[in-house]
PDB file of C-alpha atoms in Angstrom:
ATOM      1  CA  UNK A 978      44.133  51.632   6.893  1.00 82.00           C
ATOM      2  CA  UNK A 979      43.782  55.557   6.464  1.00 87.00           C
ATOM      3  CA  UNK A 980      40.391  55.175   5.442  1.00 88.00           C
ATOM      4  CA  UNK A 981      39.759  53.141   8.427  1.00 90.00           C
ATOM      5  CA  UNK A 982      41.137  55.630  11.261  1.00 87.00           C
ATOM      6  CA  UNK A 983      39.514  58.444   9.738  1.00 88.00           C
ATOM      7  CA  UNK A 984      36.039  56.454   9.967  1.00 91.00           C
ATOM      8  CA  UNK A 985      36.680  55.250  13.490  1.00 90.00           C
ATOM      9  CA  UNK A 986      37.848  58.754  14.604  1.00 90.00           C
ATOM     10  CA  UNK A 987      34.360  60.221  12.862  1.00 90.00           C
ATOM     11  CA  UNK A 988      32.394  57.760  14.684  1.00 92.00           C
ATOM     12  CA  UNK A 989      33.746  58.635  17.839  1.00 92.00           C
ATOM     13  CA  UNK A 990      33.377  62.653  16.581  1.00 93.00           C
ATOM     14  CA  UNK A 991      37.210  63.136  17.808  1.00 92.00           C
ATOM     15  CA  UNK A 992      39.808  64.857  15.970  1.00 89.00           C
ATOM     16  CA  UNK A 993      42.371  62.743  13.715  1.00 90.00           C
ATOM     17  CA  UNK A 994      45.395  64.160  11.937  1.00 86.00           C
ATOM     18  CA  UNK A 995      46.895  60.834  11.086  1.00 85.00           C
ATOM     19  CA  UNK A 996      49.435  58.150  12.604  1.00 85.00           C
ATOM     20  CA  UNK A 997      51.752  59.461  14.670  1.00 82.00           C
ATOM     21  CA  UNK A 998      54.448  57.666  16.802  1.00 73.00           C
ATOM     22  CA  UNK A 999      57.573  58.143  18.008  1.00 71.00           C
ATOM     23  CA  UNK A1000      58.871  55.289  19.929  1.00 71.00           C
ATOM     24  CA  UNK A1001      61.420  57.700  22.142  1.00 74.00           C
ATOM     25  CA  UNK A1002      58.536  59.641  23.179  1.00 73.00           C
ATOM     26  CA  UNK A1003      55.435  58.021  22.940  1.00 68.00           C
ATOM     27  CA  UNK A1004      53.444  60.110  25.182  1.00 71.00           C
ATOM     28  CA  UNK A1005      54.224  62.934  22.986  1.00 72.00           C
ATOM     29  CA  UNK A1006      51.467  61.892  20.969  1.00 80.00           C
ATOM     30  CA  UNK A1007      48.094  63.200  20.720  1.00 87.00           C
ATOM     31  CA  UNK A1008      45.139  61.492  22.426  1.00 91.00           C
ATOM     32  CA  UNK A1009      44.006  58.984  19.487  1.00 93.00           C
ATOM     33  CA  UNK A1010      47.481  57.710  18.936  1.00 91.00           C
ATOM     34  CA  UNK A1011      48.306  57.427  22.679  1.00 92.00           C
ATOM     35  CA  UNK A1012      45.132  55.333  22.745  1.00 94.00           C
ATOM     36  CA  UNK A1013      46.204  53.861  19.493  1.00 95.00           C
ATOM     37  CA  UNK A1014      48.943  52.799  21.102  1.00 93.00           C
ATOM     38  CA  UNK A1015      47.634  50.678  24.421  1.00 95.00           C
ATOM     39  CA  UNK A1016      45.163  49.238  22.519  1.00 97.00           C
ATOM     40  CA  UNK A1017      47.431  47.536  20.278  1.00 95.00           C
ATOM     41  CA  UNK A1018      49.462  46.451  22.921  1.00 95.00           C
ATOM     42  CA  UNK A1019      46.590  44.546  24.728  1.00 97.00           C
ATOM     43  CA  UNK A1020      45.935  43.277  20.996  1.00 98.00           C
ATOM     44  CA  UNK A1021      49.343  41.915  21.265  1.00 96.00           C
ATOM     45  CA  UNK A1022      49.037  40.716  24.262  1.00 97.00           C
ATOM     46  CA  UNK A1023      45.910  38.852  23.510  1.00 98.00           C
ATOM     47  CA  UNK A1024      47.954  37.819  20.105  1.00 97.00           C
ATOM     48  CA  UNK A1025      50.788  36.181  22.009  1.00 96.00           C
ATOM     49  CA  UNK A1026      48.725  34.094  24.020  1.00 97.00           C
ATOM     50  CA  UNK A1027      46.831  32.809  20.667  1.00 97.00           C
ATOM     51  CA  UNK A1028      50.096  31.987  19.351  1.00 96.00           C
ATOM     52  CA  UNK A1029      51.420  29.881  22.313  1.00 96.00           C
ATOM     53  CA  UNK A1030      48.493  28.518  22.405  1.00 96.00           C
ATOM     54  CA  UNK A1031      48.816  27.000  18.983  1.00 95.00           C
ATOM     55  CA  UNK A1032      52.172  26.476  19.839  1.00 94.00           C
ATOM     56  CA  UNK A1033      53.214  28.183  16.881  1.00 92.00           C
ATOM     57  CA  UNK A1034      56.527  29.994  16.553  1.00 90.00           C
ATOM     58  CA  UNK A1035      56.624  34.486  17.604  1.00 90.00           C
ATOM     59  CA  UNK A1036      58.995  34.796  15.360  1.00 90.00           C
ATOM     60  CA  UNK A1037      57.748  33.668  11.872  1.00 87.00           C
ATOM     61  CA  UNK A1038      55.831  36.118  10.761  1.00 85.00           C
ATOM     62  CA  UNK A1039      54.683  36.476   7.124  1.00 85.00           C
ATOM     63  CA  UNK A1040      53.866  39.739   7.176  1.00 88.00           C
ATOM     64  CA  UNK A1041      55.915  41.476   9.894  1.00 88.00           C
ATOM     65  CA  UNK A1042      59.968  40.127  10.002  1.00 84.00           C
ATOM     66  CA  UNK A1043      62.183  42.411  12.095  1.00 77.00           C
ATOM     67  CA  UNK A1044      60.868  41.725  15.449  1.00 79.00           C
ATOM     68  CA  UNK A1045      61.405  38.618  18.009  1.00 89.00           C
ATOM     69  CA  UNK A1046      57.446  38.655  17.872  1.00 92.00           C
ATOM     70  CA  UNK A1047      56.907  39.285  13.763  1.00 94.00           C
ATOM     71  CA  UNK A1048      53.865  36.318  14.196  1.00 95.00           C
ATOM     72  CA  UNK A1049      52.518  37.858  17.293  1.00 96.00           C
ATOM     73  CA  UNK A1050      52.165  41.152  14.874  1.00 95.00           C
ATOM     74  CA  UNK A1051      50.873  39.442  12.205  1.00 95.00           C
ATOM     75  CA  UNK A1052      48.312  38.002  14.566  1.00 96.00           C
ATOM     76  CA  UNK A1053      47.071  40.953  16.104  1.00 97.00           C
ATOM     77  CA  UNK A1054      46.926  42.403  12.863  1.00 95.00           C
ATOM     78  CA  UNK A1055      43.837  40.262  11.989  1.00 96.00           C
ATOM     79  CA  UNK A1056      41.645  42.285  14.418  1.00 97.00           C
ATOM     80  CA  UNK A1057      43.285  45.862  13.987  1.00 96.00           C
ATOM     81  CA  UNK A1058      39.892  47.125  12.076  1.00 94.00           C
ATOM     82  CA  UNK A1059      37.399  45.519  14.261  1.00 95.00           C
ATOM     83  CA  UNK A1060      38.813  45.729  17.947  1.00 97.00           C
ATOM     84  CA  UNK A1061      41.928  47.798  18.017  1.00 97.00           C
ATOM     85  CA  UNK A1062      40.918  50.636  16.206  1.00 96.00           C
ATOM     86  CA  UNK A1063      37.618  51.205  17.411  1.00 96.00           C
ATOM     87  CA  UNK A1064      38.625  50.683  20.951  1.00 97.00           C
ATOM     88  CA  UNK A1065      41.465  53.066  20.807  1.00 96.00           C
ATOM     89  CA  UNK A1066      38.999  55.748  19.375  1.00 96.00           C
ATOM     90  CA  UNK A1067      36.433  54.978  21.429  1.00 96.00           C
ATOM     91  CA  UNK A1068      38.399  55.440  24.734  1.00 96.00           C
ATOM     92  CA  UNK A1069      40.149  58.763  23.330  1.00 95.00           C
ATOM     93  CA  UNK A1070      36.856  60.055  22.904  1.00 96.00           C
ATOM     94  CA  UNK A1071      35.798  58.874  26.877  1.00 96.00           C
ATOM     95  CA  UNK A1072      39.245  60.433  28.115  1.00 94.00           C
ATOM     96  CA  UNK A1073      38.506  63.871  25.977  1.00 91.00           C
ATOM     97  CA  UNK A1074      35.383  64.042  27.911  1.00 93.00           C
ATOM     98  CA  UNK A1075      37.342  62.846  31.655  1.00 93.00           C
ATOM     99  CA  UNK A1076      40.638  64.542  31.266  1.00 88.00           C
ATOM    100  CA  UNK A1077      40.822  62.929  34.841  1.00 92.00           C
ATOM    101  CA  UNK A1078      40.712  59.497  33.967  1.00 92.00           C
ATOM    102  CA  UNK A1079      43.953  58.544  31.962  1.00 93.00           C
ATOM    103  CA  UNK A1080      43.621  57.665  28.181  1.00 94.00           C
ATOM    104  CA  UNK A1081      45.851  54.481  28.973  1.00 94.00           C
ATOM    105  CA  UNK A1082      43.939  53.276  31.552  1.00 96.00           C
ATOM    106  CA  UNK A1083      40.627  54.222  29.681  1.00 97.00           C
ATOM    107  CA  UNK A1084      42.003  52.463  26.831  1.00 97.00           C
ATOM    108  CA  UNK A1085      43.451  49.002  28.303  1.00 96.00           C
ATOM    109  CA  UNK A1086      40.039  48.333  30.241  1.00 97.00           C
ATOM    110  CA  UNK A1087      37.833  49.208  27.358  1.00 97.00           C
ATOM    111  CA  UNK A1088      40.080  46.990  25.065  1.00 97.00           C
ATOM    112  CA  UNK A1089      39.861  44.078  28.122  1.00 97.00           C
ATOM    113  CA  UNK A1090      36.270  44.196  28.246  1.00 97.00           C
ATOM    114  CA  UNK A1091      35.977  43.479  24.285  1.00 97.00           C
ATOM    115  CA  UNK A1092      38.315  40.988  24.228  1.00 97.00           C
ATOM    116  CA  UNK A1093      37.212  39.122  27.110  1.00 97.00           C
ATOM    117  CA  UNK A1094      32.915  39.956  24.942  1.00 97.00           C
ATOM    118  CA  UNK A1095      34.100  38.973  22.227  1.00 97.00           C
ATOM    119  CA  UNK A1096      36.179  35.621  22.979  1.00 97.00           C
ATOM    120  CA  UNK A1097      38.750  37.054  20.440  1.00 97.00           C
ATOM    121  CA  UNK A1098      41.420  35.239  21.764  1.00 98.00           C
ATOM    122  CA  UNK A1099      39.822  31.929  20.749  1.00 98.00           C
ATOM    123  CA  UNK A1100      38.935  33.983  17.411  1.00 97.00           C
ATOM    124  CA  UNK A1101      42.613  34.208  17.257  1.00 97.00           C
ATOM    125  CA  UNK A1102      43.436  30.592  17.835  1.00 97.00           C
ATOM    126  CA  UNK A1103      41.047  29.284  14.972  1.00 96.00           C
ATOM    127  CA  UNK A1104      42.218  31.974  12.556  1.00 95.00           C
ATOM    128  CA  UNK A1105      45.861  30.718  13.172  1.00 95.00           C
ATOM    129  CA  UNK A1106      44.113  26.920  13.282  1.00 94.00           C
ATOM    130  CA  UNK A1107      43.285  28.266   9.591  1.00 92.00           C
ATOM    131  CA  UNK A1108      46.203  29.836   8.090  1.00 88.00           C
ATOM    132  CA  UNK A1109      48.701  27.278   9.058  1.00 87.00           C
ATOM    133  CA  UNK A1110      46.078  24.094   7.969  1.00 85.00           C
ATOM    134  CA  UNK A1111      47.194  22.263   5.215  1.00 70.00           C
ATOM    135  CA  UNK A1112      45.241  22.257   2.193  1.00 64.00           C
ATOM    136  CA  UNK A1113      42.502  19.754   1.240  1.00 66.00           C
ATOM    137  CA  UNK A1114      43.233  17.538  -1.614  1.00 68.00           C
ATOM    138  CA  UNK A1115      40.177  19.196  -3.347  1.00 71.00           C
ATOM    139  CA  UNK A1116      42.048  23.077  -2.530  1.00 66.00           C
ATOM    140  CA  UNK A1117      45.044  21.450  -4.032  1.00 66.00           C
ATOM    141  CA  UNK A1118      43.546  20.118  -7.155  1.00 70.00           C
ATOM    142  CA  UNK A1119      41.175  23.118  -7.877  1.00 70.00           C
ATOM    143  CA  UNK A1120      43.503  25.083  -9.604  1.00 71.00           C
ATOM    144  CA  UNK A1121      44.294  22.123 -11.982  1.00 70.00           C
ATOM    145  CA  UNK A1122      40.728  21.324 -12.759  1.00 69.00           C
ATOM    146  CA  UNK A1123      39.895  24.725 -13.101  1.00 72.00           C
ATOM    147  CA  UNK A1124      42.850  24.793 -15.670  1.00 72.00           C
ATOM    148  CA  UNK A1125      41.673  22.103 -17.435  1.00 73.00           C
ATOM    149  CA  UNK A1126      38.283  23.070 -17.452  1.00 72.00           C
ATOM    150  CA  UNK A1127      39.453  26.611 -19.625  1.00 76.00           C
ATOM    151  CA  UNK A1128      41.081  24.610 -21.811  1.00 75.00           C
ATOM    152  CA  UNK A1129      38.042  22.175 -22.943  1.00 76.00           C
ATOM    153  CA  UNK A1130      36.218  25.087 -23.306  1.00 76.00           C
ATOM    154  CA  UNK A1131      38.354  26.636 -25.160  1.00 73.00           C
ATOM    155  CA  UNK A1132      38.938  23.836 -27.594  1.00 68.00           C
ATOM    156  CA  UNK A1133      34.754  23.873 -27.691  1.00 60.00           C
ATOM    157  CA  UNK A1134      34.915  27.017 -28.963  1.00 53.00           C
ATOM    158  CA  UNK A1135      37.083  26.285 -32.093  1.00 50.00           C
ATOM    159  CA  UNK A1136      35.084  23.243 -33.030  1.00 46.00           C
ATOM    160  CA  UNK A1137      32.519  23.846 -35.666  1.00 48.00           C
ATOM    161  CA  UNK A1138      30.647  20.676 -35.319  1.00 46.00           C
TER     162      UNK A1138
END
């Protein structure tokens, strides 16, 4: 994820010294991580309504487990690199260039407008349709015959016929 924020923050030729966040004062933060910050949480947003949508449960995450929305977070997470990050440096570089125009608000309607583009809540919905399908008998068995597979070739190559 480094790698990623310091590409996103060179695209959008803004400063980046890293993730910073402190939950007591989150304002405190510079620019990028304030808009960091509201992008993720209209990524969320977006997230939860995927999940009730599937009628899954918030808090069974797999990846995320101390929160009441751990599967919301998970969710969310899917699209971190391709819509949170680059919106949230994307609008700190617009709200560098209006100090008028607040990097939340900048943010949350930038973030809107590619969700809403990009139909990622539907995105969402499959990719949970996806993770939680059962396997196919064939993804079940695959393993096995790949198994056995090795192994007749690997008795092939001790015969000497």
């Amino acid at each position: 994820m480094k790698e990623t924020y310091r590409i996103a923050a060179e695209r959008a030729r803004i400063s980046w010294s890293g993730r910073r966040y402190d939950r007591q004062n989150p304002n405190a933060a510079d620019r990028p991580n304030q808009a960091l910050n509201h992008a993720a949480s209209a990524v969320e947003g977006a997230a939860a309504i995927a999940v009730a949508a599937t009628a899954t449960i918030p808090q069974l995450g797999f990846v995320h487990e101390d929160s009441g929305q751990s599967f919301v977070l998970d969710v969310a997470d899917l699209v971190r690199d391709t819509v949170t990050i680059p919106c949230a440096f994307k609008a700190a570089a617009i709200a560098e260039r209006r100090p008028a125009e607040p990097v939340e608000r900048v943010t949350r309607r930038l973030t809107g407008e590619r969700l809403r583009r990009d139909g990622v809540i539907p995105l969402l919905i499959e990719r949970i349709k996806t993770i939680l399908s059962a396997a196919t008998s064939e993804e079940v068995a695959a393993p096995a015959l790949r198994k056995r597979k090795e192994e007749l070739d690997s008795h092939g190559a001790d015969r000497t016929d």
